[in-house]
Short mmCIF file of the C-alpha atoms (twelve columns), coordinates in Angstrom:
data_MODEL
# 
_entry.id   MODEL 
# 
loop_
_atom_site.group_PDB 
_atom_site.id 
_atom_site.type_symbol 
_atom_site.label_atom_id 
_atom_site.label_alt_id 
_atom_site.label_comp_id 
_atom_site.label_asym_id 
_atom_site.label_seq_id 
_atom_site.Cartn_x 
_atom_site.Cartn_y 
_atom_site.Cartn_z 
_atom_site.pdbx_PDB_model_num 
ATOM 1   C CA . GLN A 1   -69.742 78.972 84.113  1 
ATOM 2   C CA . VAL A 2   -66.744 76.407 84.668  1 
ATOM 3   C CA . GLN A 3   -65.569 75.535 88.150  1 
ATOM 4   C CA . LEU A 4   -62.052 74.306 88.299  1 
ATOM 5   C CA . VAL A 5   -60.767 72.368 91.150  1 
ATOM 6   C CA . GLU A 6   -57.209 71.587 91.547  1 
ATOM 7   C CA . SER A 7   -55.793 68.868 93.877  1 
ATOM 8   C CA . GLY A 8   -52.369 67.070 94.439  1 
ATOM 9   C CA . GLY A 9   -50.335 69.544 96.194  1 
ATOM 10  C CA . GLY A 10  -48.631 69.138 99.407  1 
ATOM 11  C CA . LEU A 11  -44.896 68.941 100.930 1 
ATOM 12  C CA . VAL A 12  -42.217 67.063 99.226  1 
ATOM 13  C CA . GLN A 13  -38.406 66.829 99.419  1 
ATOM 14  C CA . PRO A 14  -36.020 68.405 96.779  1 
ATOM 15  C CA . GLY A 15  -35.668 65.984 94.081  1 
ATOM 16  C CA . GLY A 16  -39.028 64.488 94.542  1 
ATOM 17  C CA . SER A 17  -42.311 64.180 92.472  1 
ATOM 18  C CA . LEU A 18  -45.946 65.371 92.440  1 
ATOM 19  C CA . ARG A 19  -48.716 65.205 90.557  1 
ATOM 20  C CA . LEU A 20  -51.331 67.889 90.140  1 
ATOM 21  C CA . SER A 21  -54.657 67.337 88.951  1 
ATOM 22  C CA . CYS A 22  -57.470 69.894 87.970  1 
ATOM 23  C CA . ALA A 23  -61.220 68.950 87.339  1 
ATOM 24  C CA . ALA A 24  -63.288 71.199 85.115  1 
ATOM 25  C CA . SER A 25  -67.186 71.204 85.629  1 
ATOM 26  C CA . GLY A 26  -70.209 72.871 84.757  1 
ATOM 27  C CA . SER A 27  -73.350 73.206 82.670  1 
ATOM 28  C CA . ARG A 28  -72.250 74.127 79.242  1 
ATOM 29  C CA . PHE A 29  -68.725 74.594 78.389  1 
ATOM 30  C CA . SER A 30  -66.099 73.678 75.653  1 
ATOM 31  C CA . ILE A 31  -62.773 74.195 76.726  1 
ATOM 32  C CA . ASN A 32  -59.691 74.868 74.425  1 
ATOM 33  C CA . ALA A 33  -56.664 75.961 76.263  1 
ATOM 34  C CA . MET A 34  -55.706 74.855 79.555  1 
ATOM 35  C CA . ALA A 35  -52.720 75.557 81.618  1 
ATOM 36  C CA . TRP A 36  -50.830 75.835 85.109  1 
ATOM 37  C CA . TYR A 37  -49.459 78.845 86.353  1 
ATOM 38  C CA . ARG A 38  -47.895 79.393 89.873  1 
ATOM 39  C CA . GLN A 39  -47.414 82.588 92.238  1 
ATOM 40  C CA . VAL A 40  -45.385 83.291 95.192  1 
ATOM 41  C CA . PRO A 41  -45.900 85.969 97.359  1 
ATOM 42  C CA . GLY A 42  -44.945 89.292 96.243  1 
ATOM 43  C CA . LYS A 43  -44.444 88.367 92.575  1 
ATOM 44  C CA . GLU A 44  -46.686 88.031 89.575  1 
ATOM 45  C CA . ARG A 45  -48.838 84.756 88.737  1 
ATOM 46  C CA . GLU A 46  -46.346 83.034 86.070  1 
ATOM 47  C CA . LEU A 47  -47.377 80.771 83.560  1 
ATOM 48  C CA . ILE A 48  -45.433 77.321 83.730  1 
ATOM 49  C CA . ALA A 49  -47.091 75.191 80.877  1 
ATOM 50  C CA . ALA A 50  -49.829 75.133 78.916  1 
ATOM 51  C CA . ILE A 51  -51.815 72.660 76.490  1 
ATOM 52  C CA . ASN A 52  -54.318 72.751 73.808  1 
ATOM 53  C CA . ARG A 53  -57.211 70.636 72.939  1 
ATOM 54  C CA . ALA A 54  -54.845 68.842 70.099  1 
ATOM 55  C CA . SER A 55  -52.450 68.342 73.201  1 
ATOM 56  C CA . SER A 56  -49.619 70.693 71.713  1 
ATOM 57  C CA . THR A 57  -47.778 71.830 74.708  1 
ATOM 58  C CA . ASN A 58  -45.537 74.623 75.961  1 
ATOM 59  C CA . TYR A 59  -43.419 75.117 78.907  1 
ATOM 60  C CA . ALA A 60  -41.558 77.951 80.637  1 
ATOM 61  C CA . ASP A 61  -37.868 77.736 80.816  1 
ATOM 62  C CA . PRO A 62  -37.581 76.995 84.557  1 
ATOM 63  C CA . VAL A 63  -39.608 73.749 84.386  1 
ATOM 64  C CA . LYS A 64  -38.640 72.280 80.868  1 
ATOM 65  C CA . GLY A 65  -37.555 68.824 81.141  1 
ATOM 66  C CA . ARG A 66  -38.763 68.295 84.706  1 
ATOM 67  C CA . PHE A 67  -42.695 69.152 84.456  1 
ATOM 68  C CA . THR A 68  -45.094 67.521 82.043  1 
ATOM 69  C CA . ILE A 69  -48.608 68.779 81.243  1 
ATOM 70  C CA . SER A 70  -51.213 66.406 80.048  1 
ATOM 71  C CA . ARG A 71  -55.186 66.574 79.533  1 
ATOM 72  C CA . ASP A 72  -57.862 64.110 79.214  1 
ATOM 73  C CA . ASN A 73  -60.867 65.664 76.986  1 
ATOM 74  C CA . VAL A 74  -63.346 63.133 77.736  1 
ATOM 75  C CA . LYS A 75  -62.933 63.591 81.605  1 
ATOM 76  C CA . ASN A 76  -62.292 67.451 81.393  1 
ATOM 77  C CA . MET A 77  -59.184 67.225 83.257  1 
ATOM 78  C CA . VAL A 78  -55.821 68.348 83.249  1 
ATOM 79  C CA . TYR A 79  -52.758 67.385 85.088  1 
ATOM 80  C CA . LEU A 80  -49.072 68.759 85.759  1 
ATOM 81  C CA . GLN A 81  -46.522 66.011 86.556  1 
ATOM 82  C CA . MET A 82  -43.695 67.536 88.417  1 
ATOM 83  C CA . ASN A 83  -40.288 65.687 88.766  1 
ATOM 84  C CA . SER A 84  -36.974 66.569 90.192  1 
ATOM 85  C CA . LEU A 85  -38.286 69.377 92.255  1 
ATOM 86  C CA . LYS A 86  -36.549 72.217 93.693  1 
ATOM 87  C CA . PRO A 87  -36.950 74.438 96.355  1 
ATOM 88  C CA . GLU A 88  -37.659 77.282 93.886  1 
ATOM 89  C CA . ASP A 89  -40.678 75.441 92.558  1 
ATOM 90  C CA . THR A 90  -42.567 76.373 96.116  1 
ATOM 91  C CA . ALA A 91  -45.591 78.202 95.264  1 
ATOM 92  C CA . VAL A 92  -49.212 78.340 95.018  1 
ATOM 93  C CA . TYR A 93  -50.197 76.553 91.485  1 
ATOM 94  C CA . PHE A 94  -53.106 77.610 89.579  1 
ATOM 95  C CA . CYS A 95  -55.032 75.877 86.965  1 
ATOM 96  C CA . TYR A 96  -56.467 77.856 84.061  1 
ATOM 97  C CA . ALA A 97  -58.862 76.994 81.328  1 
ATOM 98  C CA . TRP A 98  -60.472 78.962 78.402  1 
ATOM 99  C CA . ASP A 99  -63.981 78.381 77.666  1 
ATOM 100 C CA . ILE A 100 -64.816 78.677 74.190  1 
ATOM 101 C CA . ILE A 101 -68.691 79.020 74.639  1 
ATOM 102 C CA . SER A 102 -68.458 81.810 77.202  1 
ATOM 103 C CA . SER A 103 -65.449 83.328 75.453  1 
ATOM 104 C CA . SER A 104 -63.956 83.544 79.200  1 
ATOM 105 C CA . PRO A 105 -61.126 82.459 81.241  1 
ATOM 106 C CA . TYR A 106 -61.520 80.521 84.311  1 
ATOM 107 C CA . TRP A 107 -59.358 79.815 87.449  1 
ATOM 108 C CA . GLY A 108 -59.189 77.422 90.310  1 
ATOM 109 C CA . GLN A 109 -58.404 78.244 93.820  1 
ATOM 110 C CA . GLY A 110 -54.946 77.128 93.998  1 
ATOM 111 C CA . THR A 111 -53.003 74.543 95.611  1 
ATOM 112 C CA . GLN A 112 -49.756 74.657 97.630  1 
ATOM 113 C CA . VAL A 113 -46.648 72.930 96.660  1 
ATOM 114 C CA . THR A 114 -43.866 73.263 99.108  1 
ATOM 115 C CA . VAL A 115 -40.411 71.645 98.159  1 
ATOM 116 C CA . SER A 116 -38.357 71.664 101.391 1 
ATOM 117 C CA . SER A 117 -36.088 69.189 103.344 1 
# 
């Protein structure tokens, strides 16, 4: 079992920045891929950024050039630096991890990001 806990969400003005963090913990795990998803009411959860253990990254088009995903394999953390935030970035952001040992995906509980003046 892997537990993922996100932090860092909140209210920010358009053009501002936020940094999300996600901490993975558990008794026995080895995480390969980690990612951030977001979801707004009435819409499907969408992948916005992913990173593998070698720190190769991928981004969804709406966030390219504004968001940066990174990870610390020693601390089992993944981060999402969000710059130049727009109102349309408002969503609940979820951390995702794939555990090699259990061959299972895990999700955090989500953190709200609201971009508004």
